Short mmCIF file of C-alpha atoms and ligand atoms in Angstrom, two decimals:
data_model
loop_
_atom_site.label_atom_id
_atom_site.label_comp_id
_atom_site.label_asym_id
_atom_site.label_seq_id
_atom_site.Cartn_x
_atom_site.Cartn_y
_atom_site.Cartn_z
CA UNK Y 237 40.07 25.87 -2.05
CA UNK Y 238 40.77 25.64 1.13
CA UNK Y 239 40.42 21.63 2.18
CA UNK Y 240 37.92 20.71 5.28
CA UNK Y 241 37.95 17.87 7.45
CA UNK Y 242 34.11 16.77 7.13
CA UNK Y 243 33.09 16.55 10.88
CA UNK Y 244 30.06 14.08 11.08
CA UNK Y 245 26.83 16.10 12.26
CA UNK Y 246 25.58 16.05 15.41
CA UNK Y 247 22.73 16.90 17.26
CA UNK Y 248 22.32 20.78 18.43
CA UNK Y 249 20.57 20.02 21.96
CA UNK Y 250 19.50 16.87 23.93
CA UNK Y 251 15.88 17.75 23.69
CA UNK Y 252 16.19 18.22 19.72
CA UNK Y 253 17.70 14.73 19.62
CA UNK Y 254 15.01 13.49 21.74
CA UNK Y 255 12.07 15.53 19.81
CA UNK Y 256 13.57 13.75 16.51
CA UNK Y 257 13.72 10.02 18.09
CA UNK Y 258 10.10 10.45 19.29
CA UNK Y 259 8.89 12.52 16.15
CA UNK Y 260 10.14 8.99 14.25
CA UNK Y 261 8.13 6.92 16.43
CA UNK Y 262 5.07 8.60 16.91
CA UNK Y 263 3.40 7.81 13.40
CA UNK Y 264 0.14 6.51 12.27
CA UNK Y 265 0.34 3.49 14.15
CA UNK Y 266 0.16 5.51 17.50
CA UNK Y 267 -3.06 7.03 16.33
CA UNK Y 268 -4.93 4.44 13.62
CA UNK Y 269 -3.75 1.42 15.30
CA UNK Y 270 -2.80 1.14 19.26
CA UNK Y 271 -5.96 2.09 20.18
CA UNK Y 272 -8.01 0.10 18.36
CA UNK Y 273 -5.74 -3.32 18.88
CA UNK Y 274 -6.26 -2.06 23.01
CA UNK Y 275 -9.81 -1.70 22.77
CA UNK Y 276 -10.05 -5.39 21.01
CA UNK Y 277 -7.30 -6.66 23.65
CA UNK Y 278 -9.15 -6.43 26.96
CA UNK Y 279 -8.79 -2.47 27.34
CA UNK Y 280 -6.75 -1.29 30.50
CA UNK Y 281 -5.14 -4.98 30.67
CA UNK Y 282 -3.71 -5.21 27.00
CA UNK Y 283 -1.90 -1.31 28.10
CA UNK Y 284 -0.25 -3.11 30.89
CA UNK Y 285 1.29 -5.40 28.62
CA UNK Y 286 2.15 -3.14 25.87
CA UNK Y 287 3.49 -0.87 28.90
CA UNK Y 288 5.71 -4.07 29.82
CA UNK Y 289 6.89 -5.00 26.70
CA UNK Y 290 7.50 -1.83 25.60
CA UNK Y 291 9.88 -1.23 28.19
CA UNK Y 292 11.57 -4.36 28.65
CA UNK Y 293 11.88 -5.80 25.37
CA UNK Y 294 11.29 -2.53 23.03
CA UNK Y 295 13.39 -0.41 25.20
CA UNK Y 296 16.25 -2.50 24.97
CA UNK Y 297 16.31 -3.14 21.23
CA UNK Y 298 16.18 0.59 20.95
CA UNK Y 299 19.25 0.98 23.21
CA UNK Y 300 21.58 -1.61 21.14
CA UNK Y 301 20.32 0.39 18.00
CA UNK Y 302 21.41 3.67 19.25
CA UNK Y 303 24.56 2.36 20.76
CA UNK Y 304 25.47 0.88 17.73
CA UNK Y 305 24.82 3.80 15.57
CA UNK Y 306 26.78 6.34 18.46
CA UNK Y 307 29.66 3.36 18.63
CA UNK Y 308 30.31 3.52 14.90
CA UNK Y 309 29.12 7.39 13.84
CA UNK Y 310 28.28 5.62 10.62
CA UNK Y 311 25.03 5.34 8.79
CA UNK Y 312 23.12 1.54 9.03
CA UNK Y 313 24.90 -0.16 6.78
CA UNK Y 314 28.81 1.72 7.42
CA UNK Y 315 28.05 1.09 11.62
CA UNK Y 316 27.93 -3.26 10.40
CA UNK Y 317 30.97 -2.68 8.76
CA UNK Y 318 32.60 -0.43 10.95
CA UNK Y 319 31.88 -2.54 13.94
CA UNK Y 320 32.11 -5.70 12.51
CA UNK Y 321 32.06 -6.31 9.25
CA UNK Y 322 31.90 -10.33 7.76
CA UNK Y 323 28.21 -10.74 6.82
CA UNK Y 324 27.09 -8.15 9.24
CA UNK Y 325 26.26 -4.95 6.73
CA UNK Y 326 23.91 -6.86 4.93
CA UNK Y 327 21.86 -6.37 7.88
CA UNK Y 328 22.22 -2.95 7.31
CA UNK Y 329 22.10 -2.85 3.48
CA UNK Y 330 18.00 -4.62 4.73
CA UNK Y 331 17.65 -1.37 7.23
CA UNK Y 332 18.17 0.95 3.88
CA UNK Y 333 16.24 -1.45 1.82
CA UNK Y 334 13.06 -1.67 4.27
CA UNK Y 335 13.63 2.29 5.15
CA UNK Y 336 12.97 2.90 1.42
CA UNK Y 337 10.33 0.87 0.54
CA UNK Y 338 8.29 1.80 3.70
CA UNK Y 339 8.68 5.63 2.81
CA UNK Y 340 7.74 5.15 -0.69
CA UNK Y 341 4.32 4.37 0.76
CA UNK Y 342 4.27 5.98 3.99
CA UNK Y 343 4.74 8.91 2.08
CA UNK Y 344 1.65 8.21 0.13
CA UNK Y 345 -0.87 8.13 2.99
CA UNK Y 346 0.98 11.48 4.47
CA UNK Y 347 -0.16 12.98 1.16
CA UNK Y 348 -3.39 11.41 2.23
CA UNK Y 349 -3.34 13.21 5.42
CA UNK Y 350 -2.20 16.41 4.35
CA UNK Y 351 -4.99 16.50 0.94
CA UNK Y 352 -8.01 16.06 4.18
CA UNK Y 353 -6.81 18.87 6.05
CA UNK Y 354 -7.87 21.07 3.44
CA UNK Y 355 -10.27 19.09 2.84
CA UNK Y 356 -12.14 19.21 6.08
CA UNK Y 357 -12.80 23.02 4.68
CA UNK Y 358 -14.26 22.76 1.41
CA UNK Y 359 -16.87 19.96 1.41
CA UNK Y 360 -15.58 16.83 3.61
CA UNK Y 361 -17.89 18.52 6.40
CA UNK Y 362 -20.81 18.25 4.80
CA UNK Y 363 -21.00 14.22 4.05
CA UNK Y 364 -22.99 13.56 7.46
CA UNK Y 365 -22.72 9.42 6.75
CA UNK Y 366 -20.56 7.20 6.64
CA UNK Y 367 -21.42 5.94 3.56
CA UNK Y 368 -21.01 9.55 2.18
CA UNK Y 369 -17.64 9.73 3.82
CA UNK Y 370 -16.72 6.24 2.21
CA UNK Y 371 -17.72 7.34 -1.13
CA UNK Y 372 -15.74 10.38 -0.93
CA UNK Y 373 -12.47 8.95 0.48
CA UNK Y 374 -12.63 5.95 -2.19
CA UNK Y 375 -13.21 8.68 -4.79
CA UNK Y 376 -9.95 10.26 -3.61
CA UNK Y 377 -8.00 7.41 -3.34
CA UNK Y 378 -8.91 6.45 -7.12
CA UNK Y 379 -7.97 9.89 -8.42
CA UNK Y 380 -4.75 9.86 -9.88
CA UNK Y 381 -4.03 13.84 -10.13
CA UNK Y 382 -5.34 13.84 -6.48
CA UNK Y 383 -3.49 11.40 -4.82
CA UNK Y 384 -0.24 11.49 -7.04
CA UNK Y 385 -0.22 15.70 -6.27
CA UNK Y 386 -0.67 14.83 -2.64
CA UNK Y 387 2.42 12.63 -2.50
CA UNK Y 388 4.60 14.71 -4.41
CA UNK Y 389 3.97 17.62 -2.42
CA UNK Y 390 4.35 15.45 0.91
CA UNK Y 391 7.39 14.25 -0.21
CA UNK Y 392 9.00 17.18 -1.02
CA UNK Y 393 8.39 18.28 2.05
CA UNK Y 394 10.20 15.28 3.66
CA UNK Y 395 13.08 16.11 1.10
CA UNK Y 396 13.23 19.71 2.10
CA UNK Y 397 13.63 18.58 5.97
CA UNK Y 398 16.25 16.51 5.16
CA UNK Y 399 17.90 18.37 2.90
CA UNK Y 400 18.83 21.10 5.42
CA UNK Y 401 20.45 18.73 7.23
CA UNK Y 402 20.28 17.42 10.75
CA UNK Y 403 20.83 20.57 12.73
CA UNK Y 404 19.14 23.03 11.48
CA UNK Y 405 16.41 20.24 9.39
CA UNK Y 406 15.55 17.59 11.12
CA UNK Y 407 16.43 18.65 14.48
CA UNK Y 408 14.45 22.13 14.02
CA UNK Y 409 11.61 20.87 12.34
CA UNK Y 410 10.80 18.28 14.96
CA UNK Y 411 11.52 21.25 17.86
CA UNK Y 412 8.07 22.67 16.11
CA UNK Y 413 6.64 19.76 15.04
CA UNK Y 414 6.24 17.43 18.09
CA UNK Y 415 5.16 20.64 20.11
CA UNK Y 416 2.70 21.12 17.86
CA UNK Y 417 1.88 17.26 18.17
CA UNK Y 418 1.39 17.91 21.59
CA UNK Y 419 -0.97 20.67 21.79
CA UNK Y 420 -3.44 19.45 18.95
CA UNK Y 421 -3.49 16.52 20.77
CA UNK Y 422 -4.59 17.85 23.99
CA UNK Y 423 -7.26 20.24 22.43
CA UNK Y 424 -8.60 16.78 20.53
CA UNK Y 425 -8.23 14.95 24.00
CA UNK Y 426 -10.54 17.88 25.87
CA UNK Y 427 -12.95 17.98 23.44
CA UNK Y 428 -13.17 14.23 23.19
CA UNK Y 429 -13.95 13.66 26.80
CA UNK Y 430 -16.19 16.40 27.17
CA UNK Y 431 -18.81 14.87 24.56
CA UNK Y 432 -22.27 13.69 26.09
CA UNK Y 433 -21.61 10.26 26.22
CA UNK Y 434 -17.45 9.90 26.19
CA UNK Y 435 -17.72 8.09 29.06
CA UNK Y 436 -19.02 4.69 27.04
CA UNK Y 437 -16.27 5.42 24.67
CA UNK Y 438 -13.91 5.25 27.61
CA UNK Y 439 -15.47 2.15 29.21
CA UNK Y 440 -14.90 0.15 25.72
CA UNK Y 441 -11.23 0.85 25.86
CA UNK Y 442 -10.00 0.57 29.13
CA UNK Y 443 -12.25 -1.17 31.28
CA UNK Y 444 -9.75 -3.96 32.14
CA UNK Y 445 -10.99 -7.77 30.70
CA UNK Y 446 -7.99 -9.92 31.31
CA UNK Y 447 -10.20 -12.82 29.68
CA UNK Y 448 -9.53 -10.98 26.20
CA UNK Y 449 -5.62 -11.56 26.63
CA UNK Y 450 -4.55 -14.69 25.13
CA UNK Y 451 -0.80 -15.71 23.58
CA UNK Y 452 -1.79 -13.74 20.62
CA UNK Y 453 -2.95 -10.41 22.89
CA UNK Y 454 0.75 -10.59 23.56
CA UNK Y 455 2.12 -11.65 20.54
CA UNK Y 456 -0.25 -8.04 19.28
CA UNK Y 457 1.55 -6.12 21.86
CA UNK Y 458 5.08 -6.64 21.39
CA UNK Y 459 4.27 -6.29 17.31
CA UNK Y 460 2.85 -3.11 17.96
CA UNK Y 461 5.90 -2.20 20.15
CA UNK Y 462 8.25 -2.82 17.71
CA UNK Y 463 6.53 -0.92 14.88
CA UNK Y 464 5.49 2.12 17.33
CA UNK Y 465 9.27 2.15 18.29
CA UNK Y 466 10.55 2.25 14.84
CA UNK Y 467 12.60 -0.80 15.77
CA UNK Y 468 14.58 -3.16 13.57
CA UNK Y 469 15.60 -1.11 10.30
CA UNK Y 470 18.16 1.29 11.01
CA UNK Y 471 16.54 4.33 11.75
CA UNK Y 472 17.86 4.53 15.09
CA UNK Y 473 21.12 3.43 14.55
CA UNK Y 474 21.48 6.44 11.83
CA UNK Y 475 20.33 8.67 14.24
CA UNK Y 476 22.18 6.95 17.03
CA UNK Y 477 25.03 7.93 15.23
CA UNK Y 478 24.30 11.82 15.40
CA UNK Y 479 24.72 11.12 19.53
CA UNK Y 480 27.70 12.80 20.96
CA UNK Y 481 29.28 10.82 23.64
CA UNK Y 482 28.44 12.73 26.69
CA UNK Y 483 24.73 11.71 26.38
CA UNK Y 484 23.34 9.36 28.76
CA UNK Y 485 21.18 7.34 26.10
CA UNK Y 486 19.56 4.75 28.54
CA UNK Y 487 18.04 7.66 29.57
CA UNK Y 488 16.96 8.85 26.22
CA UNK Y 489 15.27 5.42 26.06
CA UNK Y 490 13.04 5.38 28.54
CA UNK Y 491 12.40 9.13 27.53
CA UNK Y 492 11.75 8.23 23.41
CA UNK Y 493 9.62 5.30 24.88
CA UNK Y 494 7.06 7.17 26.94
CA UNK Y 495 6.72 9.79 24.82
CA UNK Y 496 5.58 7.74 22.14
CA UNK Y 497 3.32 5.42 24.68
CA UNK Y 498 1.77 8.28 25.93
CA UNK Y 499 0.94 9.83 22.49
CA UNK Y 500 -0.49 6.06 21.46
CA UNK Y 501 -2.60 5.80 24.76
CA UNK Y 502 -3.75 9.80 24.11
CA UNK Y 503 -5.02 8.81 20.74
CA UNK Y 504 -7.18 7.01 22.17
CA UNK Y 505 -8.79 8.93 24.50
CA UNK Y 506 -9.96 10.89 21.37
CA UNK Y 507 -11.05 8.18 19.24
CA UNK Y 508 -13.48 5.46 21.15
CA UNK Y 509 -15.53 8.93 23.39
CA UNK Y 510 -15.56 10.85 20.00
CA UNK Y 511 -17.45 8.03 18.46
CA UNK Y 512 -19.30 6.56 21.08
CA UNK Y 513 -21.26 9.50 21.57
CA UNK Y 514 -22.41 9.55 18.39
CA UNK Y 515 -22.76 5.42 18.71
CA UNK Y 516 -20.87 4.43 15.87
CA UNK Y 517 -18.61 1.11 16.35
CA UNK Y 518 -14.40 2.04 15.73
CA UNK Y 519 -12.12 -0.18 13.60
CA UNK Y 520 -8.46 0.19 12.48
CA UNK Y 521 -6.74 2.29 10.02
CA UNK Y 522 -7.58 4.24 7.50
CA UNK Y 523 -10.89 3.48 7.40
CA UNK Y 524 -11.44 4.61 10.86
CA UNK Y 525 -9.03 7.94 9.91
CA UNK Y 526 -10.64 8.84 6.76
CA UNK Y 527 -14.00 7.57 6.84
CA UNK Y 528 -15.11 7.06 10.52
CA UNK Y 529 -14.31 10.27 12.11
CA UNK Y 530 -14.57 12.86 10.07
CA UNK Y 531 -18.49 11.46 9.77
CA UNK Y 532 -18.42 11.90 12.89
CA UNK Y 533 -16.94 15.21 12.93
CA UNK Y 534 -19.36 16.77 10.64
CA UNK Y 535 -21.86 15.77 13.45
CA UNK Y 536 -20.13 18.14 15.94
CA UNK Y 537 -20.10 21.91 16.11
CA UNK Y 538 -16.81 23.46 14.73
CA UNK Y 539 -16.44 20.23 12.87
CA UNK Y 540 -14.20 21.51 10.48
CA UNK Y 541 -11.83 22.37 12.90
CA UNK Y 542 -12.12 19.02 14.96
CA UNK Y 543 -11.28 17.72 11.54
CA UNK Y 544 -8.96 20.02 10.30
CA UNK Y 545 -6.89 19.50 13.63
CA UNK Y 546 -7.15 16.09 13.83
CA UNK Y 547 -5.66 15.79 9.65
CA UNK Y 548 -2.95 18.21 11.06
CA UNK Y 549 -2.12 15.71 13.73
CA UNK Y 550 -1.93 12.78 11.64
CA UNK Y 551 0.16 14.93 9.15
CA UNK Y 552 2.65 15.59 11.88
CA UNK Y 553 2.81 12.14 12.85
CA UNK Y 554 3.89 10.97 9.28
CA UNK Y 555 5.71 13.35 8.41
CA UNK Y 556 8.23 13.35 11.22
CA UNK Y 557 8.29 9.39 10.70
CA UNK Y 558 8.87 9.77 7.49
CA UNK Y 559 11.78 12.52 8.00
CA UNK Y 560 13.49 9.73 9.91
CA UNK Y 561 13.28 7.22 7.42
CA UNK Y 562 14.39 9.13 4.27
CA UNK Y 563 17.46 10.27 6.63
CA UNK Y 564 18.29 6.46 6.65
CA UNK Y 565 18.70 6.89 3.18
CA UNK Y 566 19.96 9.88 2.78
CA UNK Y 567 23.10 9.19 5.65
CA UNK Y 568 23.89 5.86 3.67
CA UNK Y 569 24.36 8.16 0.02
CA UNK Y 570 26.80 10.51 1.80
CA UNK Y 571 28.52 8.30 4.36
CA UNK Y 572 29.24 5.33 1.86
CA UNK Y 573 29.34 7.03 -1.71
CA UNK Y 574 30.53 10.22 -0.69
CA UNK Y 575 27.58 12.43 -2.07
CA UNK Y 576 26.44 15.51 -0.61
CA UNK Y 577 23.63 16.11 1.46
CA UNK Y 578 22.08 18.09 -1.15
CA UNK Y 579 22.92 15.59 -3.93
CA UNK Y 580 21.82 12.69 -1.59
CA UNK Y 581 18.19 14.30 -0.58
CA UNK Y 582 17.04 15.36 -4.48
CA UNK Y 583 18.33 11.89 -6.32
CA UNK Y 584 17.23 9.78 -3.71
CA UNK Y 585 13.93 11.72 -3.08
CA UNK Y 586 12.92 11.13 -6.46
CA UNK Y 587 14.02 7.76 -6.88
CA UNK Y 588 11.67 7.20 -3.55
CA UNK Y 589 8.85 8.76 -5.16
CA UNK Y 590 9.06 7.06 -8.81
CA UNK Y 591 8.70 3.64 -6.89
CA UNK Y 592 5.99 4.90 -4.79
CA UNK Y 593 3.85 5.50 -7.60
CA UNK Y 594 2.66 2.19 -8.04
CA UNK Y 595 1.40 2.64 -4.20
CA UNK Y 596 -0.26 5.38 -4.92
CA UNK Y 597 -2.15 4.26 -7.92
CA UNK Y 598 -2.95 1.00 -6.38
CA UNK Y 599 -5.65 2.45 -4.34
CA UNK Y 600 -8.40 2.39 -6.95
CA UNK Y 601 -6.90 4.66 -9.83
CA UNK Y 602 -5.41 1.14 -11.52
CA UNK Y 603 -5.63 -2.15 -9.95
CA UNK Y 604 -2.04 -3.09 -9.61
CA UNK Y 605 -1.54 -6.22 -7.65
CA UNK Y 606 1.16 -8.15 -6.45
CA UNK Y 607 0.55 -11.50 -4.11
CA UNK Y 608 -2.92 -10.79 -4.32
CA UNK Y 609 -2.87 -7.51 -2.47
CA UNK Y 610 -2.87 -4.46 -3.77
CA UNK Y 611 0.60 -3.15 -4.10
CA UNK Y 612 0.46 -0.58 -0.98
CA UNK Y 613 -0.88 -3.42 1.01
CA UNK Y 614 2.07 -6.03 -0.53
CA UNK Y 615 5.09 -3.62 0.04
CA UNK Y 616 3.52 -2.89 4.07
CA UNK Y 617 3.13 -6.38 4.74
CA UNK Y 618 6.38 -7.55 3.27
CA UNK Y 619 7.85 -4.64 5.49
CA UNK Y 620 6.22 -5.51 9.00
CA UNK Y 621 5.81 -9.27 8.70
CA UNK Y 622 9.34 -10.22 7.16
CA UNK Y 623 11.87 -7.61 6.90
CA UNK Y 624 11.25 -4.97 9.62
CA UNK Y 625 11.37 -8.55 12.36
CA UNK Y 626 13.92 -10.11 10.75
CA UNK Y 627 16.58 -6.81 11.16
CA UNK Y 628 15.27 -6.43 14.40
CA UNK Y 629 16.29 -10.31 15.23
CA UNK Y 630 19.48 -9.56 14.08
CA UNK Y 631 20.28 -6.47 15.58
CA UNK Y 632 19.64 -8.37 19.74
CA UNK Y 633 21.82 -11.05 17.85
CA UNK Y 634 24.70 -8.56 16.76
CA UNK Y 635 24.23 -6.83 19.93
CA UNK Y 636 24.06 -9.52 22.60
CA UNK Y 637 26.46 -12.28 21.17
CA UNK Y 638 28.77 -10.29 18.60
CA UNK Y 639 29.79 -7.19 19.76
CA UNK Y 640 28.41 -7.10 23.16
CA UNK Y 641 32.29 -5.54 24.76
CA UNK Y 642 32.43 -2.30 22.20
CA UNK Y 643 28.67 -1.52 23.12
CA UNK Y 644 28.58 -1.94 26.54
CA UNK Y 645 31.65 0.50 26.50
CA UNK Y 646 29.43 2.98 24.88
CA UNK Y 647 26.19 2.66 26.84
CA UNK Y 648 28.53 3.42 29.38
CA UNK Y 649 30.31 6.35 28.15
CA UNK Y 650 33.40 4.28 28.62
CA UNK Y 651 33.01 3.86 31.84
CA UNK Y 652 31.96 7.20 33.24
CA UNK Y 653 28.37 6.07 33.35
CA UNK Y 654 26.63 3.39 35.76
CA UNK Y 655 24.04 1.75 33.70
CA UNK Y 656 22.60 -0.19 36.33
CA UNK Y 657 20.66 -2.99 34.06
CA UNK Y 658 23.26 -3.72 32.07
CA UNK Y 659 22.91 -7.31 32.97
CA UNK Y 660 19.41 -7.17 32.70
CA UNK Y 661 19.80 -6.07 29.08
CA UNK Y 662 22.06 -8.41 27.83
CA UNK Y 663 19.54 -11.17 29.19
CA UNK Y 664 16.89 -9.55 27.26
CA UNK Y 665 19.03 -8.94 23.82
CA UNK Y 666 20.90 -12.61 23.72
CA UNK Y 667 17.60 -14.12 24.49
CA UNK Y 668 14.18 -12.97 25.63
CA UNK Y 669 13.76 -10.82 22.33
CA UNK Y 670 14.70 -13.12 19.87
CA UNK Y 671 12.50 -15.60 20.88
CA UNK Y 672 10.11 -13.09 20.93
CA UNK Y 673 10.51 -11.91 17.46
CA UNK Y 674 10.51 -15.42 16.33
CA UNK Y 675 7.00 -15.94 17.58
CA UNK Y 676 6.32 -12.50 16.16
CA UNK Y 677 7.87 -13.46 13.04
CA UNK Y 678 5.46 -17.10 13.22
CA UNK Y 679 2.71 -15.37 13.64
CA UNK Y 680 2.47 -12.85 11.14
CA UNK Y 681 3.52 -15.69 8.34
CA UNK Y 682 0.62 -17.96 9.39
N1 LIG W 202 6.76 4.28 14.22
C1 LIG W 202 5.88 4.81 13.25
C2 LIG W 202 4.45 4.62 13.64
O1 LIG W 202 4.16 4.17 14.74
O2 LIG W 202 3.61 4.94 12.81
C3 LIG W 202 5.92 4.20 11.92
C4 LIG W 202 7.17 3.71 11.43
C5 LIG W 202 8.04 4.60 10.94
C6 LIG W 202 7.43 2.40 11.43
C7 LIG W 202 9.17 4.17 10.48
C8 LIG W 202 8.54 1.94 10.95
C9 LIG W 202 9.40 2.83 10.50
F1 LIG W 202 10.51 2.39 10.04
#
């Protein structure tokens, strides 16, 4: 046979790289969680600040991840080694750690998502209260069949993606995907703000109350920047390293980074009018997704397909996250033990799903604990609070004090590009975001 040279893959087209990046960090926590935390915050003043940190200090740990990932064309943990090496890949080997324990339940509530938009058709619609709408979700949640079926069948999709590589996977699927995104989003947004009475709904969550922001409104902010951004575990070095070396990637920044505030603030404009008008008070995650609105959906006329387009929406949200995180995976199997992509995607697939069975069961079919959460609720927290902060910590380290010559080299195309903040950046990376992830960090352990 005839021998190849494996080229590394690379991106088709600037906007499929930029599709992918924001696909990745639009996810659940753009639509379950910003707006809620903003309404709570002091409306229109917490978005300021999430605006400000999200550009300042969540842009810039996004820009060392890419650069590092386009510097070294290696997957997380390779790009340490490659770059570096010493300690330095076991902050990567943490990226591919956290990237598989976060899909292993991330994947679960996609299967979530995905079981309610058929569900919104065949009896969901009907439940007029919430307590109906409780019962019903908590019923699902505790049926094994139910909720193990869903996760399989979300997962394989995520395999599939990935399996077909970047090109003509991950790069296609989020060139349909995010438009998609885009346009059930506006329809939910229009119908939203035309209810009788969206105009409370809107009051709650932006009228400005800068009494509301405290140390820990901030502290709120720049979590939920980090975790809307995907920050701190390798995804974006992975697909950094799919970047071919004409691209101008502070630009692809700011780009990734409005996309996904815009999506976040959007979200909102559907949730608080939607139920204000029917006078109903909004919380937080999946209570609010699963039990909340679609309540208030079977209030509306054509709720099943206010529903039914609002599950697809989620659906699209997690699954284009979760693409990104099973390619963290995936890049490390191929780069480092020299599997194929096909080999990679089906062994590591499954290994993802076997340990996200315990998630999945955790939610009321078997009460398995661990720290006194159940063990969906254990793995997220150990994610966000401790592991997710920590490799983002490390990363403005690596970035700012270690190897700060090779990667300004490649921000600026080796020269041939002015990035004009350069200086800026470094300030931010060697010391305004590590001090900020510490008090992230404090926080979250207290
Ligand atoms: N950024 C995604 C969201 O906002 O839901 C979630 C996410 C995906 C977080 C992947 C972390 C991650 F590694």
């Amino acid at each position: 046979m005839k021998q190849e040279k494996m080229e590394r893959e690379q991106w088709g087209s600037r906007i499929g790289f930029l599709l992918a990046s924001a696909g990745s960090a639009i996810g659940l926590g753009n639509i379950w969680r910003f707006p809620y935390i903003t309404g709570k915050n002091g409306g229109a003043a917490f978005l300021v600040i999430y605006i400000a940190l999200a550009f300042t200090i969540g842009a810039s740990v996004m820009l060392a991840e890419f650069a590092i990932g386009r510097a070294a064309k290696k997957n997380a943990v390779g790009a340490f080694r490659e770059l570096k090496g010493g300690v330095w890949p076991l902050v990567g080997w943490m990226g591919l750690a956290v990237a598989f324990i976060i899909l292993s339940y991330y994947a679960v509530i996609g299967g979530w998502t995905f079981a309610y938009i058929f569900k919104s058709f065949t009896g969901l619609m009907s439940l007029h209260d919430i307590s109906a709408a409780q019962d019903s979700f908590l019923g699902f949640i505790a049926n094994p069949t139910q909720v193990l079926l869903a996760f399989f069948v979300f997962m394989l999709m995520v395999v599939l993606v990935v399996y077909k590589g970047v090109g003509q996977g991950i790069e296609r699927a989020s060139k349909i995907l995010m438009p998609g995104l885009f346009i059930v989003l506006l329809v939910l947004v229009t119908r939203a703000l035309t209810l009788p009475g969206a105009s409370k709904g809107i009051a709650f969550y932006l009228k400005p109350d800068f009494s509301k922001v405290t140390g820990s409104t901030i502290i709120d902010a720049l979590g939920q920047a980090f975790y809307s951004l995907s920050l701190g575990m390798g995804i974006l070095i992975t697909f950094g390293s799919y970047i071919g070396k004409n691209e101008n990637i502070p630009k692809s920044v700011v780009t990734v980074t409005f996309l996904d505030t815009l999506v976040a603030f959007l979200a909102g404009l559907i949730i608080f009018p939607t139920v204000f008008a029917f006078g109903i008070d909004a919380g937080a995650g999946p209570g609010l997704t699963f039990i909340t609105l679609p309540a208030v959906f079977s209030k509306m006329w054509g709720g099943m397909v206010w529903s039914a387009l609002f599950f697809v929406l989620l659906f699209i949200a997690a699954l284009t996250s979760s693409v990104s995180l099973f390619e963290v995976v995936v890049s490390y199997c191929k780069d480092e033990l020299g599997w194929s992509r096909g080999k990679s995607s089906l062994l590591m697939g499954t290994a993802i799903f076997l340990f996200g069975v315990p998630s999945a069961l955790s939610q009321g079919a078997y009460p398995i604990n661990l720290f006194g959460k159940s063990f969906l609720d254990a793995m997220d927290w150990m994610c966000n609070n401790i592991l997710l902060t920590t490799g983002g910590l490390l990363i403005c380290l690596f970035v700012g004090w270690v190897v700060t010559d090779r990667i300004k080299d490649d921000i600026s195309n080796k020269g041939r590009l002015n990035f004009a903040l350069m200086s800026p950046w470094l300030l931010i990376l060697r010391f305004l975001a590590p001090i900020a992830i510490v008090m992230i960090m404090w926080s979250g352990l207290r």
